[in-house]
XYZ file of C-alpha atoms in Angstrom:
552
model
C -29.571 75.251 81.472
C -29.329 77.979 79.328
C -26.117 78.612 77.638
C -24.768 82.401 75.353
C -23.803 81.925 71.979
C -22.572 84.738 70.057
C -22.151 84.139 66.231
C -20.216 87.148 63.851
C -21.813 87.575 61.231
C -21.353 90.816 58.402
C -18.910 92.334 61.650
C -22.311 92.254 63.655
C -23.012 90.185 66.997
C -25.398 88.268 67.206
C -27.233 87.607 70.480
C -29.214 83.975 70.249
C -30.807 81.768 73.464
C -30.654 78.721 72.853
C -31.089 75.691 75.174
C -28.884 73.503 76.477
C -27.259 70.401 75.490
C -30.429 70.203 72.127
C -27.539 70.397 68.718
C -28.110 73.787 65.872
C -30.371 72.730 63.348
C -31.094 76.999 63.481
C -28.132 78.907 62.415
C -29.823 82.900 62.204
C -26.512 83.823 60.825
C -27.214 86.307 57.659
C -24.364 85.007 55.717
C -25.763 84.061 52.348
C -24.374 80.520 50.440
C -24.521 80.160 47.582
C -23.984 77.319 45.652
C -21.441 77.323 42.702
C -20.899 75.094 40.818
C -21.345 71.099 41.749
C -18.854 68.146 39.738
C -19.203 64.049 41.024
C -15.717 62.502 40.207
C -13.938 64.593 37.637
C -17.832 64.955 35.279
C -19.805 68.676 36.384
C -23.355 68.425 37.819
C -25.678 71.016 36.568
C -29.455 71.525 38.740
C -32.333 69.194 37.774
C -30.158 68.246 34.587
C -28.967 63.917 33.755
C -24.818 62.897 33.709
C -24.101 59.557 32.398
C -21.139 56.725 32.665
C -19.817 58.771 36.663
C -17.733 54.586 37.365
C -18.784 52.313 40.335
C -15.122 50.954 40.452
C -14.685 53.442 42.683
C -16.840 55.306 45.643
C -17.801 58.955 44.364
C -16.781 61.581 45.227
C -19.182 64.328 45.186
C -17.225 68.593 45.040
C -19.587 71.733 46.339
C -18.555 74.830 45.797
C -19.824 77.737 47.393
C -19.221 81.213 46.784
C -18.169 82.021 50.369
C -16.406 80.149 52.725
C -18.110 77.224 55.641
C -17.583 75.486 58.673
C -17.692 72.325 58.307
C -18.106 71.542 62.243
C -21.769 73.414 61.166
C -22.289 70.397 58.477
C -26.530 69.680 59.519
C -25.847 65.811 56.800
C -30.000 65.693 57.327
C -30.244 68.604 54.752
C -28.394 66.267 51.943
C -29.273 63.158 50.213
C -28.531 60.665 48.411
C -31.195 58.559 46.346
C -30.944 54.445 46.705
C -28.159 52.478 48.446
C -26.049 55.665 48.716
C -28.239 57.110 51.090
C -26.585 58.695 53.749
C -23.559 56.516 53.810
C -21.563 59.273 52.873
C -18.891 61.963 54.960
C -18.700 65.533 54.735
C -15.459 66.804 55.182
C -13.585 70.476 53.493
C -11.493 70.810 50.610
C -8.135 72.038 49.085
C -10.391 75.408 50.708
C -13.264 77.197 53.729
C -15.653 77.546 50.254
C -15.392 73.661 49.722
C -17.383 70.947 51.009
C -16.933 67.273 50.346
C -19.471 64.539 49.926
C -17.189 60.485 49.885
C -19.516 57.639 49.449
C -18.244 55.156 51.694
C -20.194 52.166 49.211
C -19.538 51.325 46.010
C -22.858 51.972 43.668
C -24.249 49.324 41.577
C -23.570 50.016 37.565
C -25.669 51.079 36.044
C -28.181 53.069 38.610
C -29.686 56.048 38.800
C -28.725 57.952 41.623
C -29.725 61.705 42.963
C -28.884 64.321 44.459
C -29.677 66.395 46.854
C -29.064 69.915 48.702
C -30.876 71.761 50.694
C -31.772 75.550 50.459
C -31.929 76.624 54.375
C -29.249 77.054 57.583
C -25.911 74.850 57.256
C -21.697 74.427 56.831
C -22.158 78.400 58.855
C -24.504 79.899 56.883
C -27.469 80.104 55.143
C -27.173 78.467 51.755
C -30.597 80.200 49.577
C -31.698 77.977 47.290
C -31.215 73.701 47.328
C -29.553 72.167 44.265
C -31.089 68.240 42.471
C -28.983 66.264 40.509
C -28.845 63.628 38.859
C -26.282 60.817 38.025
C -25.687 56.979 36.221
C -23.905 54.976 36.982
C -21.316 53.172 34.252
C -22.441 50.062 32.721
C -20.030 47.301 34.505
C -18.100 45.831 31.167
C -16.956 43.124 32.508
C -18.109 39.751 30.204
C -20.462 38.680 31.516
C -20.502 34.770 30.123
C -17.460 32.357 29.237
C -15.051 34.500 25.129
C -15.750 31.965 22.752
C -15.065 31.898 18.821
C -17.499 34.093 17.060
C -18.502 31.176 14.663
C -19.214 29.601 18.464
C -22.097 32.355 18.758
C -22.989 32.842 16.031
C -24.420 28.931 15.746
C -26.084 29.081 20.055
C -27.984 32.800 18.807
C -29.057 31.072 15.636
C -30.658 27.660 17.835
C -31.981 29.523 20.787
C -33.547 31.685 18.928
C -34.388 29.431 16.551
C -36.130 27.350 19.883
C -39.012 30.504 20.215
C -40.436 29.116 16.985
C -39.743 25.161 17.895
C -40.937 24.396 21.581
C -43.212 27.889 22.188
C -44.520 26.834 19.101
C -48.650 26.833 19.627
C -49.054 23.566 20.880
C -52.780 23.153 18.920
C -51.802 25.007 15.171
C -47.920 24.976 15.124
C -47.645 28.385 14.246
C -46.000 30.859 15.172
C -47.126 33.315 19.430
C -47.122 37.035 17.760
C -45.157 37.577 21.117
C -43.740 35.459 24.887
C -47.774 35.235 27.019
C -49.728 35.662 23.951
C -51.867 33.653 24.786
C -54.053 31.857 21.778
C -52.413 34.600 18.934
C -50.809 33.436 16.567
C -49.410 35.435 13.572
C -48.563 34.837 9.588
C -45.229 36.590 9.445
C -43.702 35.060 12.641
C -45.108 32.138 11.025
C -43.222 32.429 7.896
C -39.747 33.635 9.452
C -39.933 31.031 11.752
C -40.983 28.724 9.777
C -37.527 29.738 7.517
C -35.528 28.402 10.580
C -36.560 24.906 10.390
C -33.977 23.782 7.040
C -30.949 25.894 9.766
C -32.005 23.860 12.860
C -31.393 21.158 10.651
C -28.573 21.749 8.743
C -26.720 22.722 11.723
C -28.325 19.757 14.083
C -30.589 21.102 16.290
C -33.398 18.677 15.027
C -33.515 16.568 13.019
C -35.521 16.127 9.457
C -37.797 14.101 10.663
C -38.713 16.753 13.518
C -38.531 19.101 10.634
C -41.203 17.759 8.790
C -42.913 16.115 11.577
C -43.592 20.697 13.089
C -44.486 21.647 8.413
C -47.068 19.179 8.473
C -48.879 19.770 11.843
C -48.747 23.281 10.800
C -50.103 22.503 6.608
C -52.309 19.896 7.890
C -54.672 22.558 10.488
C -53.969 25.579 7.708
C -56.020 22.547 4.788
C -59.101 22.370 7.875
C -62.469 23.923 6.067
C -62.292 25.173 9.284
C -59.927 27.656 9.450
C -60.272 31.252 7.645
C -58.950 32.104 4.805
C -60.086 35.154 2.597
C -59.296 34.560 -1.602
C -56.527 32.167 0.098
C -55.271 34.559 1.907
C -54.402 34.490 5.255
C -55.294 36.745 8.523
C -52.531 39.357 10.612
C -53.608 37.048 13.731
C -56.010 34.324 13.683
C -56.401 31.525 17.083
C -53.775 29.460 16.936
C -57.025 26.103 19.408
C -59.534 27.596 16.554
C -58.582 28.905 13.095
C -60.801 31.784 13.721
C -59.148 35.366 12.607
C -58.022 37.716 15.582
C -58.724 40.921 14.832
C -55.939 42.912 14.307
C -58.481 46.472 14.228
C -61.713 47.287 14.346
C -62.131 46.955 10.290
C -58.121 44.303 10.716
C -60.249 40.694 10.167
C -59.714 39.561 7.170
C -57.121 38.613 4.783
C -53.721 41.051 5.453
C -51.793 40.221 2.469
C -48.284 41.133 3.444
C -48.479 39.478 6.465
C -49.250 36.052 3.937
C -46.811 37.119 2.100
C -44.341 37.004 4.299
C -45.685 33.304 5.366
C -45.807 32.226 1.583
C -42.221 32.870 1.337
C -41.059 30.625 3.701
C -43.707 27.989 3.134
C -41.736 27.890 -0.614
C -38.263 28.554 1.055
C -39.614 25.132 3.208
C -41.024 23.688 -0.107
C -37.467 23.640 -2.004
C -36.075 22.343 1.190
C -37.592 18.994 1.491
C -39.201 18.790 -2.780
C -36.596 15.217 -3.354
C -37.255 14.162 -0.128
C -38.829 10.800 0.118
C -42.540 10.323 -0.538
C -43.887 11.965 2.669
C -42.307 14.609 2.205
C -43.076 14.961 -1.577
C -46.610 15.549 0.150
C -45.380 18.368 2.305
C -44.739 19.693 -0.212
C -47.228 18.995 -2.627
C -49.514 20.985 0.308
C -48.044 23.873 0.193
C -48.414 23.590 -3.154
C -52.548 24.320 -2.826
C -51.958 26.996 -0.463
C -49.443 29.021 -2.088
C -52.006 28.784 -5.491
C -54.878 29.940 -4.191
C -54.138 32.828 -2.772
C -55.828 34.835 -5.129
C -53.072 38.196 -6.342
C -55.487 39.917 -8.808
C -58.679 39.704 -5.744
C -56.153 42.343 -3.485
C -56.556 45.144 -6.844
C -60.440 46.006 -5.315
C -61.205 45.863 -8.531
C -58.208 46.034 -11.225
C -56.699 49.207 -9.753
C -53.332 48.615 -11.584
C -51.683 48.450 -7.582
C -51.941 45.604 -4.913
C -53.978 46.502 -1.048
C -53.038 45.126 1.726
C -55.867 44.416 3.221
C -59.661 43.105 2.401
C -62.571 41.308 4.809
C -65.893 40.135 4.341
C -67.416 42.350 6.826
C -65.920 45.987 6.036
C -64.310 45.272 2.555
C -61.816 47.313 1.687
C -63.074 50.092 4.264
C -59.189 49.634 5.179
C -58.032 51.354 1.422
C -53.849 50.484 1.740
C -52.335 50.561 -0.966
C -49.683 48.150 -1.046
C -46.261 50.800 -2.284
C -43.274 50.918 -2.169
C -40.359 51.562 0.004
C -41.522 49.545 2.349
C -40.735 46.141 4.029
C -43.284 44.836 1.003
C -41.695 44.313 -2.262
C -41.707 40.876 -1.714
C -46.023 40.823 -1.727
C -45.126 42.273 -5.535
C -42.806 39.552 -6.082
C -44.991 36.698 -5.498
C -47.683 38.125 -7.664
C -46.275 38.282 -10.041
C -44.444 34.995 -8.725
C -47.259 32.860 -8.752
C -48.516 30.211 -11.453
C -52.500 30.999 -10.249
C -54.032 34.172 -9.685
C -50.915 36.165 -11.260
C -50.399 40.140 -11.616
C -48.541 42.436 -14.112
C -46.315 44.434 -14.614
C -47.489 47.267 -14.964
C -49.245 46.092 -11.229
C -45.643 46.643 -10.100
C -44.559 49.690 -11.599
C -47.535 51.445 -10.979
C -47.997 50.197 -7.456
C -45.305 49.068 -5.353
C -42.904 51.699 -7.793
C -44.527 54.393 -8.593
C -43.069 54.881 -12.332
C -40.141 55.322 -9.807
C -41.376 57.184 -7.248
C -40.182 55.025 -4.713
C -36.576 56.229 -5.685
C -34.360 58.859 -3.107
C -30.809 59.364 -4.345
C -29.729 61.690 -2.338
C -26.832 60.546 0.506
C -26.595 60.253 3.927
C -23.447 60.309 7.057
C -22.025 60.412 2.795
C -23.972 57.611 1.944
C -26.030 57.619 -1.391
C -29.738 55.980 -0.302
C -30.662 54.718 -3.887
C -35.061 54.590 -2.770
C -37.975 54.970 0.627
C -37.888 57.308 2.856
C -34.696 59.863 4.198
C -32.037 57.612 7.041
C -33.810 54.704 4.819
C -37.623 53.661 7.327
C -36.709 50.910 10.002
C -33.531 48.368 9.408
C -37.004 45.649 9.707
C -36.860 47.304 5.257
C -34.383 45.533 4.299
C -35.049 42.343 6.339
C -38.438 41.241 5.742
C -38.349 40.946 1.771
C -34.824 39.436 1.609
C -34.756 36.079 4.165
C -36.402 35.057 1.064
C -34.820 37.459 -1.968
C -31.100 37.413 -2.606
C -30.219 40.673 -2.605
C -26.816 39.611 -3.936
C -27.543 40.147 -8.152
C -31.128 41.437 -8.120
C -31.529 44.989 -10.286
C -34.213 46.478 -11.739
C -34.799 49.442 -13.261
C -35.281 51.107 -9.972
C -32.729 49.504 -8.006
C -29.485 48.038 -7.192
C -30.775 46.160 -4.262
C -27.999 44.736 -3.076
C -26.822 48.542 -2.809
C -29.841 49.824 -1.287
C -29.020 47.345 1.383
C -25.870 48.111 2.119
C -26.837 52.217 2.290
C -29.200 51.190 4.476
C -27.868 49.598 7.817
C -24.972 52.260 6.821
C -26.970 54.454 7.239
C -28.766 53.333 10.753
C -25.694 51.814 11.794
C -24.026 55.426 10.972
C -26.895 56.897 12.536
C -26.491 55.430 15.610
C -22.895 55.657 15.815
C -23.400 60.027 15.371
C -26.418 60.119 18.269
C -27.954 63.696 16.975
C -29.609 63.388 20.504
C -27.218 61.705 22.772
C -28.576 58.407 24.063
C -26.261 56.781 26.879
C -25.109 54.089 25.287
C -25.343 54.717 21.407
C -22.449 53.462 19.948
C -20.279 51.642 17.880
C -20.694 49.096 19.660
C -24.553 49.687 20.106
C -27.218 50.450 17.609
C -29.827 49.235 14.947
C -32.965 50.604 14.873
C -36.283 48.688 13.929
C -39.780 47.531 15.071
C -40.581 47.279 18.728
C -41.652 47.182 21.599
C -40.262 50.236 23.053
C -41.297 50.772 27.386
C -44.304 53.446 26.860
C -45.625 50.423 23.872
C -44.018 49.753 20.219
C -43.224 51.779 17.715
C -41.262 51.149 14.116
C -37.507 52.959 15.394
C -35.916 54.468 11.975
C -33.558 57.801 12.697
C -36.886 59.952 12.085
C -38.096 58.496 14.739
C -36.038 57.282 17.082
C -36.277 57.448 21.509
C -33.550 56.301 22.170
C -34.386 52.681 22.321
C -32.321 49.919 20.441
C -33.713 46.418 18.565
C -31.037 44.032 18.741
C -32.688 42.407 15.098
C -31.738 45.089 13.499
C -28.163 44.376 13.551
C -27.906 40.750 13.983
C -30.241 40.396 11.317
C -27.796 42.741 9.292
C -25.383 40.495 9.092
C -25.264 40.030 5.292
C -25.103 43.928 4.873
C -22.220 44.746 8.045
C -20.873 42.105 8.408
C -17.863 43.933 10.841
C -20.388 46.307 12.929
C -22.853 43.572 13.703
C -20.457 41.804 14.761
C -19.642 44.723 16.879
C -22.773 44.728 18.952
C -23.372 41.358 18.863
C -20.688 40.899 20.945
C -22.065 43.814 23.453
C -25.664 42.734 22.742
C -24.101 39.329 24.388
C -20.769 39.397 26.583
C -22.098 42.574 27.961
C -25.273 43.631 28.725
C -26.396 39.487 28.423
C -27.307 39.233 32.241
C -29.933 41.461 31.334
C -31.488 40.927 28.021
C -30.361 36.757 26.920
C -32.146 34.963 27.963
C -34.462 31.682 27.512
C -34.649 31.539 23.338
C -31.854 34.532 22.856
C -31.988 38.249 22.921
C -35.026 39.759 24.466
C -36.512 42.216 21.937
C -35.292 45.812 22.288
C -33.744 48.448 25.891
C -32.779 51.554 26.472
C -29.786 52.215 28.247
C -31.102 56.244 29.102
C -33.785 54.815 30.915
C -31.486 51.651 31.915
C -34.460 49.945 30.962
C -34.597 46.433 29.345
C -37.458 44.708 27.841
C -38.596 41.387 28.407
C -40.531 40.608 25.715
C -40.030 38.607 22.621
C -42.324 38.760 19.793
C -42.227 36.224 16.663
C -41.097 38.623 13.740
C -38.475 40.006 15.716
C -37.238 36.546 16.003
C -37.299 35.281 12.881
C -35.333 36.988 11.387
C -32.504 37.048 13.500
C -31.955 32.935 12.300
C -32.663 33.751 9.021
C -30.519 36.308 7.967
C -27.615 35.269 10.143
C -27.519 31.847 7.899
C -27.981 34.057 5.142
C -24.637 35.205 6.157
C -23.006 32.347 7.160
C -24.399 29.727 4.084
C -26.444 31.824 1.740
C -28.969 28.858 2.415
C -31.862 30.061 3.083
C -31.925 32.797 -0.424
C -30.291 29.114 -1.977
C -33.351 27.233 -1.498
C -36.523 30.631 -2.094
C -35.002 31.270 -6.262
C -34.389 27.543 -6.481
C -38.076 28.170 -6.820
C -38.962 28.180 -10.627
C -42.015 30.854 -10.170
C -39.815 32.889 -8.673
C -37.752 32.887 -11.868
C -40.638 34.024 -13.969
C -41.952 36.000 -12.741
C -38.941 37.998 -11.002
C -38.253 37.989 -14.873
C -41.774 39.456 -15.967
C -41.411 42.053 -13.152
C -37.336 42.804 -15.082
C -35.455 42.774 -12.224
C -32.343 40.309 -13.066
C -30.389 39.016 -10.278
């Protein structure tokens, strides 16, 4: 059976013959419908864009305004699609005028989820949509606390305990050294181990482990390193080592020998532990003697590369000085020069510090960022680990020399990093007073040293948490956000996962030793100053600082 449909368009009657009871999928009207505007709730959507922070507490409504009147009875729902759980779960109604289409979801969206809406071009709503429309919207965070509220003091202890457990329960079973990262096989890291063992006095004092357990672990590590089969290079250690065999694992093609910066981070940890146990029982004093041997065996002057007035980062038994990278400031490596000057066996002179590290003043900055004067280093301060790694043991609170007041330097660095995230010039979703901290970490595509001048949208909890001594209020705000708001996404077996990107809804599953360790240590320095007090007790360190012209 045939039926005749008459359609009125542009003042003309057109005659069309269609098959009986089939739905009308083709509309031959020549009336043009252009999409004038699209909103979701009260937020404007533009073509091929992304809108953030759409409420997930109410069913979203998409409001589409056309250039001409629409016929809601001729709406073809298959021409409009939502992604995800919304899908086809929406109703279509006419809005406040004959030009407006309302698409109302019949399901609540999920928190922090990306949805796409696609409106196809073609015949629909009694006219012809000349150009389609595609846009994305991302729902807001679920701000409901993920864990029961506890006191800030208890929360700090919890974070320290869980984070320390990475170095305790997840240490390499043979050597006791810190695994480079979660699931890194036999790869252990010396910088991360140095940070981790500084957590042992914290763990003993806070009751996470016993003093006897701490001594046992330290002996396991030191005895492994004193084996003749364990690789050492002029007393220095590599970046990576096989935790079972003690053989170097190259960090790069020519980086198969000594890494003086990693060695310094490790020695900073050893000397801190030595101070903690030095007045103990016979076994503890014997362990401290073994630490002294490792400390005295590092040939710091060898790394001047034939007597130059600077220290070099790498030396390889196979490639010599091929990497040829001087250790020059300002970055994370101040501790290298402090230790080298403090060595009782192979000490450098002040000239090496002034020329090699301080560049005879060349490391100064002096400019202001967000109204905050930065004494040293690159513009905006660089990644936050510059203010952490050397200062786990080296106490910056009264530390000054010709070039800077290091307490002012680190506070300025942290506050600039914080203020950059609050200002958020790249408009990354989530950045703000409660969510800040740019430093080296995993990112969705690998690993990078994030900073205000290298910002890829990734926040690493270690940046804000290890800055507690410098920004206690801002760091506590960040801790609350990380734990209570994002806790279901980034809180796990060993505390906070390494990093996250809210713009991409990416949450790392990784833990890295060099990011975990400073959290434990710097929170403790904020709370009690324990590690600063232990490291600064060392007479050699005091002598070295005095030699270099520091007051402390």
